[in-house]
Short mmCIF file of C-alpha atoms in Angstrom, two decimals:
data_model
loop_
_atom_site.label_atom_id
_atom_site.label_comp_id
_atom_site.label_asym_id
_atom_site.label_seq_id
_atom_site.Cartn_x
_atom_site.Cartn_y
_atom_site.Cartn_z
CA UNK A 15 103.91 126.88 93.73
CA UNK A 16 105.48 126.20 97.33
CA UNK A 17 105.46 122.61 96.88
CA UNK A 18 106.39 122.60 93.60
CA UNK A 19 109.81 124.97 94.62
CA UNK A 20 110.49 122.61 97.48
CA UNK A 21 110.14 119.61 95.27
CA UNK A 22 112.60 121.44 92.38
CA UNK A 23 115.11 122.26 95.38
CA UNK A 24 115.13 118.33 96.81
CA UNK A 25 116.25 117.38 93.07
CA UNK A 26 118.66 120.12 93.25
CA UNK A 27 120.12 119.20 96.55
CA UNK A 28 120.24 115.45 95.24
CA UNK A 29 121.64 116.08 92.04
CA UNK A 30 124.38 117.86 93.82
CA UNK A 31 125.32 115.66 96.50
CA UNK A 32 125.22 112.31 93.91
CA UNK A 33 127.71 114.36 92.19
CA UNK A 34 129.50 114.96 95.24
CA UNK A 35 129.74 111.18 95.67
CA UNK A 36 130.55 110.14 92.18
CA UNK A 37 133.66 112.45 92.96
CA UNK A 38 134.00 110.58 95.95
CA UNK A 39 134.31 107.56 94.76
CA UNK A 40 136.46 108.26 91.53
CA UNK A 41 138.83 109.53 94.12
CA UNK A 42 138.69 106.85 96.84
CA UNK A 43 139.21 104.33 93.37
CA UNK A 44 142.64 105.81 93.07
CA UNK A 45 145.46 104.16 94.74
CA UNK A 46 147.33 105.80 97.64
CA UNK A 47 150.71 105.52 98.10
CA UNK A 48 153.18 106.56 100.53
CA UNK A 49 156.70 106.81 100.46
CA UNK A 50 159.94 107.76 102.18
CA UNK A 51 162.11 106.84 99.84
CA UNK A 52 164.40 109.70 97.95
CA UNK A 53 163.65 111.88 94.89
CA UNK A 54 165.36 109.63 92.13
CA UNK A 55 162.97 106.17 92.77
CA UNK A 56 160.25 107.98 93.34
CA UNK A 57 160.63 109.05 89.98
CA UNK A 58 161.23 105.90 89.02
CA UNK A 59 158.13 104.80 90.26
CA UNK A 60 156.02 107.47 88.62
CA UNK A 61 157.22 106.93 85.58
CA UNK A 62 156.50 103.05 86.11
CA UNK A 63 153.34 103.15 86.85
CA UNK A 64 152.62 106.29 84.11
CA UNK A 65 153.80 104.39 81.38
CA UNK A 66 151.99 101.05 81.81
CA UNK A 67 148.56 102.42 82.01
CA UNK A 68 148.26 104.09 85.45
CA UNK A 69 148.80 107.77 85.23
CA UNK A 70 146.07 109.90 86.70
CA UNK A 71 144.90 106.52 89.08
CA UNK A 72 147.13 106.93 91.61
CA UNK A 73 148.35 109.75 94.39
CA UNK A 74 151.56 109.57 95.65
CA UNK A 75 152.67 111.21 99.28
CA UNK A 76 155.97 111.41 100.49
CA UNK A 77 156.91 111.77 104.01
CA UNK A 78 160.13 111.39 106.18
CA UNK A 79 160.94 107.93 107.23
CA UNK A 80 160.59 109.21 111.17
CA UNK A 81 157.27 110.98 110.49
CA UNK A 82 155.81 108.15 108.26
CA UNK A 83 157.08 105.21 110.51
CA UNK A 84 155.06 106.65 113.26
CA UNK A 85 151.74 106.86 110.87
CA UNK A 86 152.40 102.84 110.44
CA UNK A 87 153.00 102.16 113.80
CA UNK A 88 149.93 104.90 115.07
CA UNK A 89 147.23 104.05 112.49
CA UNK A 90 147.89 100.58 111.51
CA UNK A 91 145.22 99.61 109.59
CA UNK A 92 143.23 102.93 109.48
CA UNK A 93 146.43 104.60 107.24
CA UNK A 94 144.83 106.41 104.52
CA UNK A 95 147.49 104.39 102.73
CA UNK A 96 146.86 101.54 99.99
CA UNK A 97 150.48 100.79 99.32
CA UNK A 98 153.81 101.90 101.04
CA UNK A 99 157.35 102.30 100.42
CA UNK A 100 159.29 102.23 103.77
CA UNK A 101 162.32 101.40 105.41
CA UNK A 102 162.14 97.35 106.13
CA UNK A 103 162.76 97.79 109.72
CA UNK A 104 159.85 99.60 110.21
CA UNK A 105 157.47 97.33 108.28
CA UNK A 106 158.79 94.27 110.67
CA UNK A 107 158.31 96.71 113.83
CA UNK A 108 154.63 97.67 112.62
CA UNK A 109 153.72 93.98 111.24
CA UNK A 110 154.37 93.16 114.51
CA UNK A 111 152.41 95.51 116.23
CA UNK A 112 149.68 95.58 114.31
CA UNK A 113 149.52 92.45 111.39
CA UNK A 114 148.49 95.32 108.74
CA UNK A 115 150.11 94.08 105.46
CA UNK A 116 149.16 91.73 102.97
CA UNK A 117 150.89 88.53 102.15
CA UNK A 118 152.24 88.80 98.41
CA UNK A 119 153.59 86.87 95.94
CA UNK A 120 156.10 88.24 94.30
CA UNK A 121 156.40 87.81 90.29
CA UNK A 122 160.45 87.93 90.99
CA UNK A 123 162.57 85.85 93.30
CA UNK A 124 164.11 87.32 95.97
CA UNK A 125 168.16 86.60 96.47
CA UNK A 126 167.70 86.51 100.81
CA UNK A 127 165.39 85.19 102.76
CA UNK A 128 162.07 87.81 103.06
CA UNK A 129 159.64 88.39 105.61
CA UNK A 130 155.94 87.11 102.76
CA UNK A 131 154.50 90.67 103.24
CA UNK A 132 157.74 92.51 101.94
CA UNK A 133 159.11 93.12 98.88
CA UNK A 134 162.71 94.69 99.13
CA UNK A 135 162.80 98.01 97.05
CA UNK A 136 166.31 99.34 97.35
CA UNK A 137 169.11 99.51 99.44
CA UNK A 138 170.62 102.44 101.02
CA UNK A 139 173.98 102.65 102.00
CA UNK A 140 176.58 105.08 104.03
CA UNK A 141 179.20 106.14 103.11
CA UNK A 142 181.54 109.56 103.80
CA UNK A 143 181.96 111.98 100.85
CA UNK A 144 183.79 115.32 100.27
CA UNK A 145 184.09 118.33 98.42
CA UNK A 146 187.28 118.43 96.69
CA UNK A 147 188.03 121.91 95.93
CA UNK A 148 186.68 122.72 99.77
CA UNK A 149 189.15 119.91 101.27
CA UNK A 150 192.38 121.65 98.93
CA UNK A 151 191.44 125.26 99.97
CA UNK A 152 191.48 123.97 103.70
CA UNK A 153 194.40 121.81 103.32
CA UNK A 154 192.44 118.90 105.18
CA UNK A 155 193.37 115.20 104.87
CA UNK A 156 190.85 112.60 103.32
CA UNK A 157 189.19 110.02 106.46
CA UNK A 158 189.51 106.54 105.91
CA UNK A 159 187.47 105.81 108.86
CA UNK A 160 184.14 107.20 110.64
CA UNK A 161 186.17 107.58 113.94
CA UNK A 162 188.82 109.98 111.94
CA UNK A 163 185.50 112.19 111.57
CA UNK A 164 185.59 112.47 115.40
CA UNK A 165 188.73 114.46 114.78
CA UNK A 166 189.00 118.03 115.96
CA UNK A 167 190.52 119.39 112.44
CA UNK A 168 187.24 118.43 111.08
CA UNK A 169 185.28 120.97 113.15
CA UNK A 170 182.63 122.60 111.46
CA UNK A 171 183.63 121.44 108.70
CA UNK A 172 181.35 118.30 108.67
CA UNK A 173 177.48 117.66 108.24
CA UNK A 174 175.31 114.69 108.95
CA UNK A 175 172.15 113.89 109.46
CA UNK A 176 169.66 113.49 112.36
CA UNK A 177 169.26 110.19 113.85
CA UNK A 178 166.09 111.02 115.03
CA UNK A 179 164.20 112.15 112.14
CA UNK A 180 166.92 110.58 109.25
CA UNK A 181 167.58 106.73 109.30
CA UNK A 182 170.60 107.36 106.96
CA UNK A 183 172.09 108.48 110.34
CA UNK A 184 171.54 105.21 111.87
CA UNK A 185 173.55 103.85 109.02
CA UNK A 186 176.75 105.73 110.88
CA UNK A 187 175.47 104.63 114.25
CA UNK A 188 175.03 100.87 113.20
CA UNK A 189 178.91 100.85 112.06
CA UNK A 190 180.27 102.43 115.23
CA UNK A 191 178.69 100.21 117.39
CA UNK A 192 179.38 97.36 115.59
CA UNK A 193 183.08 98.27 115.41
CA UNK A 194 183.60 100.08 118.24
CA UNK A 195 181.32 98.59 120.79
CA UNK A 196 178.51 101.08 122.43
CA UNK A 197 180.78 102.63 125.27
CA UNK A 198 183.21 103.97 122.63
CA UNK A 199 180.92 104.38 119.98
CA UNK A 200 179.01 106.65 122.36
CA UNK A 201 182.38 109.10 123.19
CA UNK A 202 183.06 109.01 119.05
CA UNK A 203 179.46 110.36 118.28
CA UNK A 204 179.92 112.63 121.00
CA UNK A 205 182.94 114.52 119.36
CA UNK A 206 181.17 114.01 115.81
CA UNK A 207 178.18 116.12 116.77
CA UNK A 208 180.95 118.72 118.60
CA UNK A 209 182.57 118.81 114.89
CA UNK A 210 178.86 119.47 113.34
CA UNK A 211 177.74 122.01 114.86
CA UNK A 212 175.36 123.83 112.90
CA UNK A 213 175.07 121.29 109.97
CA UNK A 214 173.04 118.63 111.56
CA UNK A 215 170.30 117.71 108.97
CA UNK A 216 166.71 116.88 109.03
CA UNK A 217 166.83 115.11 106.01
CA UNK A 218 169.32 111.93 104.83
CA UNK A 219 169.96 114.32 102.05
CA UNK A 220 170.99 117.69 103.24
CA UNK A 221 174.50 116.76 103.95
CA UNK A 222 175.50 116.18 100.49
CA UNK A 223 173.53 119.06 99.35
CA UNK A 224 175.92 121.10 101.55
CA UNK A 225 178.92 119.80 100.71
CA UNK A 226 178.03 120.32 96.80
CA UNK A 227 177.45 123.77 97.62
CA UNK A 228 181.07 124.04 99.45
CA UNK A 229 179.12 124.87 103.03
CA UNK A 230 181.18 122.39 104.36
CA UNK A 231 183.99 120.24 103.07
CA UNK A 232 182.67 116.71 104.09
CA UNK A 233 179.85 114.94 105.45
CA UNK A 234 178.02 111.58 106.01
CA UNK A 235 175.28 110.53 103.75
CA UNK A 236 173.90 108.36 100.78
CA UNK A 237 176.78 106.49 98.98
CA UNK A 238 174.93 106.70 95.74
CA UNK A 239 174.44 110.44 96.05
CA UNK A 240 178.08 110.79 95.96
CA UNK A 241 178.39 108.18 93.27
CA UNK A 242 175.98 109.90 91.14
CA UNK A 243 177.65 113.78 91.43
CA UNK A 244 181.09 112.50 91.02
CA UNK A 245 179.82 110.44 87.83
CA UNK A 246 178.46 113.66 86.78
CA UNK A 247 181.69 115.70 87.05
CA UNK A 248 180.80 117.77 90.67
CA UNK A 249 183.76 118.18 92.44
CA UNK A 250 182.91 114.91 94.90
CA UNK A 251 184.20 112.15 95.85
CA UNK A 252 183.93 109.75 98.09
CA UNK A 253 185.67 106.67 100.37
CA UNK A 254 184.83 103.87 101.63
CA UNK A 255 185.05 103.93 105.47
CA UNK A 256 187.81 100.89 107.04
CA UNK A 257 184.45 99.81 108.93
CA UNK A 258 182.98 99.00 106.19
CA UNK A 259 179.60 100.26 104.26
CA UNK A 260 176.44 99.57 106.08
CA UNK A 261 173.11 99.32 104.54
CA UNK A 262 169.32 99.30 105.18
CA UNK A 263 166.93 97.78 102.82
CA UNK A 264 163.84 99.73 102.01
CA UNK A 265 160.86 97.66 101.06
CA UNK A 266 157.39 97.86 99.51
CA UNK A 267 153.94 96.60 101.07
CA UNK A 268 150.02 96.53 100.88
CA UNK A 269 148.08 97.54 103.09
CA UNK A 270 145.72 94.52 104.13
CA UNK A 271 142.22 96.04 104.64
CA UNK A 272 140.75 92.94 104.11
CA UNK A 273 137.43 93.13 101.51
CA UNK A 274 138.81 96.93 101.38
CA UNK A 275 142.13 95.64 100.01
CA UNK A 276 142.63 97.93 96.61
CA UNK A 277 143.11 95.38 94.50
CA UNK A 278 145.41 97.57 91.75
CA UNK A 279 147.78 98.32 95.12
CA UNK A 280 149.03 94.94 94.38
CA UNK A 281 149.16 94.97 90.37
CA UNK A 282 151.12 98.73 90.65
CA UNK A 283 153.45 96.52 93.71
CA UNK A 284 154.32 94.29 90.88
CA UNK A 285 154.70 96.11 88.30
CA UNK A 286 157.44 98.21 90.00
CA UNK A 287 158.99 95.44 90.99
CA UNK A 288 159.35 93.72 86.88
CA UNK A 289 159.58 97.53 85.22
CA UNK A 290 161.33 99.46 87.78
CA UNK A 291 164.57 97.60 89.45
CA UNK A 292 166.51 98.00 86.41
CA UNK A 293 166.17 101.89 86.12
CA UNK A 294 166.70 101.40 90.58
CA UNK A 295 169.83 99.57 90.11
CA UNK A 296 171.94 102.75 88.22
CA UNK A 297 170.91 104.53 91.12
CA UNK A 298 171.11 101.69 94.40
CA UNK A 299 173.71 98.85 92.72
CA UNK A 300 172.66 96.54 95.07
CA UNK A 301 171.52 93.05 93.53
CA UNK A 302 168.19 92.03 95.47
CA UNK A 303 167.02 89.30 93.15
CA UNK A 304 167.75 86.42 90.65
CA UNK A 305 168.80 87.80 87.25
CA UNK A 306 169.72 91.48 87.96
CA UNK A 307 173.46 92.49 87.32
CA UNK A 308 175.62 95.18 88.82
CA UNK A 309 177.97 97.60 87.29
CA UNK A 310 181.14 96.16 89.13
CA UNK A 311 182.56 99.70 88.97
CA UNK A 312 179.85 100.21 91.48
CA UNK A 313 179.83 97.82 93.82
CA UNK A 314 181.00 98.32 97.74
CA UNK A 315 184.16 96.72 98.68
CA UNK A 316 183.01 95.89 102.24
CA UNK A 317 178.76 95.62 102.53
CA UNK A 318 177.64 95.08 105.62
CA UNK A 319 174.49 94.35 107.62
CA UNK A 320 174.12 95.13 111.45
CA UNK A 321 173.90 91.50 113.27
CA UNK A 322 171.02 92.43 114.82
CA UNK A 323 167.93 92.43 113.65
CA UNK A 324 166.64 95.54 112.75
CA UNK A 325 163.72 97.40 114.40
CA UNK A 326 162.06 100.50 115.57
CA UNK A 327 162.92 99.67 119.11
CA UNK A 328 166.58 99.09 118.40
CA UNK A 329 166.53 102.14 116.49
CA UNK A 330 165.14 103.76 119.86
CA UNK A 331 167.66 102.72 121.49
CA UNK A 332 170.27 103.57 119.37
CA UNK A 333 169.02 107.23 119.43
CA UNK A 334 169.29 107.55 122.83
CA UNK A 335 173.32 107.40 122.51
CA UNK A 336 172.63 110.75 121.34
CA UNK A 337 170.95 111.64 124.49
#
């Protein structure tokens, strides 16, 4: 009877910990993906991916670009990650560091020249936008310029973000330095942050949320966060600063794990890329490839592009202006 128990409690134990594996590996067959990007495309992407066959065989994490740029450039290869969507500059930076992504080929041409492991996503750019009720009720003039935000009538009145855990921030930073030089840039940013006070954000997005909300009358943010609440009758607008709109391009990759390599990371890379840039364009009007057409209504006056090449390092450095 003894060694017929222990016999009936090895089956028991294996029976249980095969099933504990199966689970396992059902999970580990699903594709991982992690993402900084904003609410709207990561909708887009979910409902991608959902409507061509992958619902249920993927999970999706989203992170702030400071806190997942420092996975890539930590973990490398080891990232739980299969796929990622990330700011380009960081990709280069960790590509670098670490040669973690996979060369693709993309079933779309790009319109620039690409680094072969990236394929552009969207493209953020900066812009300042107001609340226009707030800015009548405090009699305050419009800005035509980032410098006029420097401007003591604008004092606590103004929100941005935080260049060091927000790179919409460094889209402000990049124009200022670009225009301005770094010595003068530094003395505008100094009376900016005097003028914010309080309203310094974590994320890209919390100055527009308190602006719609009337918290403050104006801020510095995502140009097509403005676009979209003005479009949908919220009392904002916005203006194009006189040193023109900067942008960063955000960009998705695989992970290269070699014979680990989840194959479907690629197929669900694709597939955003042929399904989802229409649906991306009404929300980023930024042509990245052949084919795709912009609203004109939409389009910046001035785009711009930093002249240097983007990276975590020069994004180091350019946080330490704060300092």
């Amino acid at each position: 009877m003894k060694n017929k128990l222990i016999v009936l409690l090895g089956c028991v134990f294996t029976l249980l910990l095969l099933g504990a594996c199966s689970k396992s590996n059902a999970a580990n067959d699903k594709v991982t993906i992690y993402t900084n990007a904003d609410e709207e495309p990561v909708a887009v992407m979910k409902k991608v991916l959902d409507d061509n066959g992958y619902k249920g065989k993927y999970v999706l994490q989203s992170f702030g670009t400071s806190e997942l740029g420092g996975k890539l450039l930590a973990e490398g290869k080891n990232i739980e990650a299969d796929l990622v969507t990330m700011s380009t500059f960081y990709l280069n930076s960790a590509q670098q560091k670490e040669k973690m992504f996979k060369e693709e080929k993309l079933p779309v041409k790009p319109l620039a020249k690409i680094p072969d492991y990236a394929a552009p996503f969207t493209v953020q750019e900066g812009t300042i936008f107001y609340n226009t009720d707030k800015m009548k009720e405090l009699n305050l003039p419009i800005p035509k310029s980032l410098k006029d935000l420097a401007d003591p009538q604008y004092k606590d009145v103004l929100s941005i973000s935080d260049i060091k855990q927000s790179s919409t921030a460094w889209l402000l930073f990049q124009a200022l330095v670009d225009t301005y030089g770094k010595d003068e840039a530094q003395t505008i940013l100094k009376a900016i942050y005097k003028n914010t006070g309080d309203h310094l954000e974590s994320s890209g997005s919390g100055p527009i949320k308190k602006v719609r909300l009337g918290e403050v009358a104006l801020g510095f943010g995502l140009r097509h966060q403005a676009v979209k609440d003005k479009t949908d009758g919220l009392p904002i607008d916005f203006v194009e600063p006189s040193e023109g709109t900067y942008t960063l391009t955000e960009s998705l990759a695989v992970i290269d794990k070699g014979k680990s390599t989840n194959p479907e990371a690629e197929k669900m890379l694709d597939l955003i890329l042929e399904k989802g840039r229409k649906d991306l364009l009404e929300i980023y009007p930024s042509a990245l490839y052949e084919g795709e057409k912009v609203d004109s209504r939409y389009l910046t006056k001035d785009q711009k592009v930093f002249p240097e090449e983007l990276t975590a390092e020069l994004l180091e450095q350019h946080q330490k202006l704060v300092d």
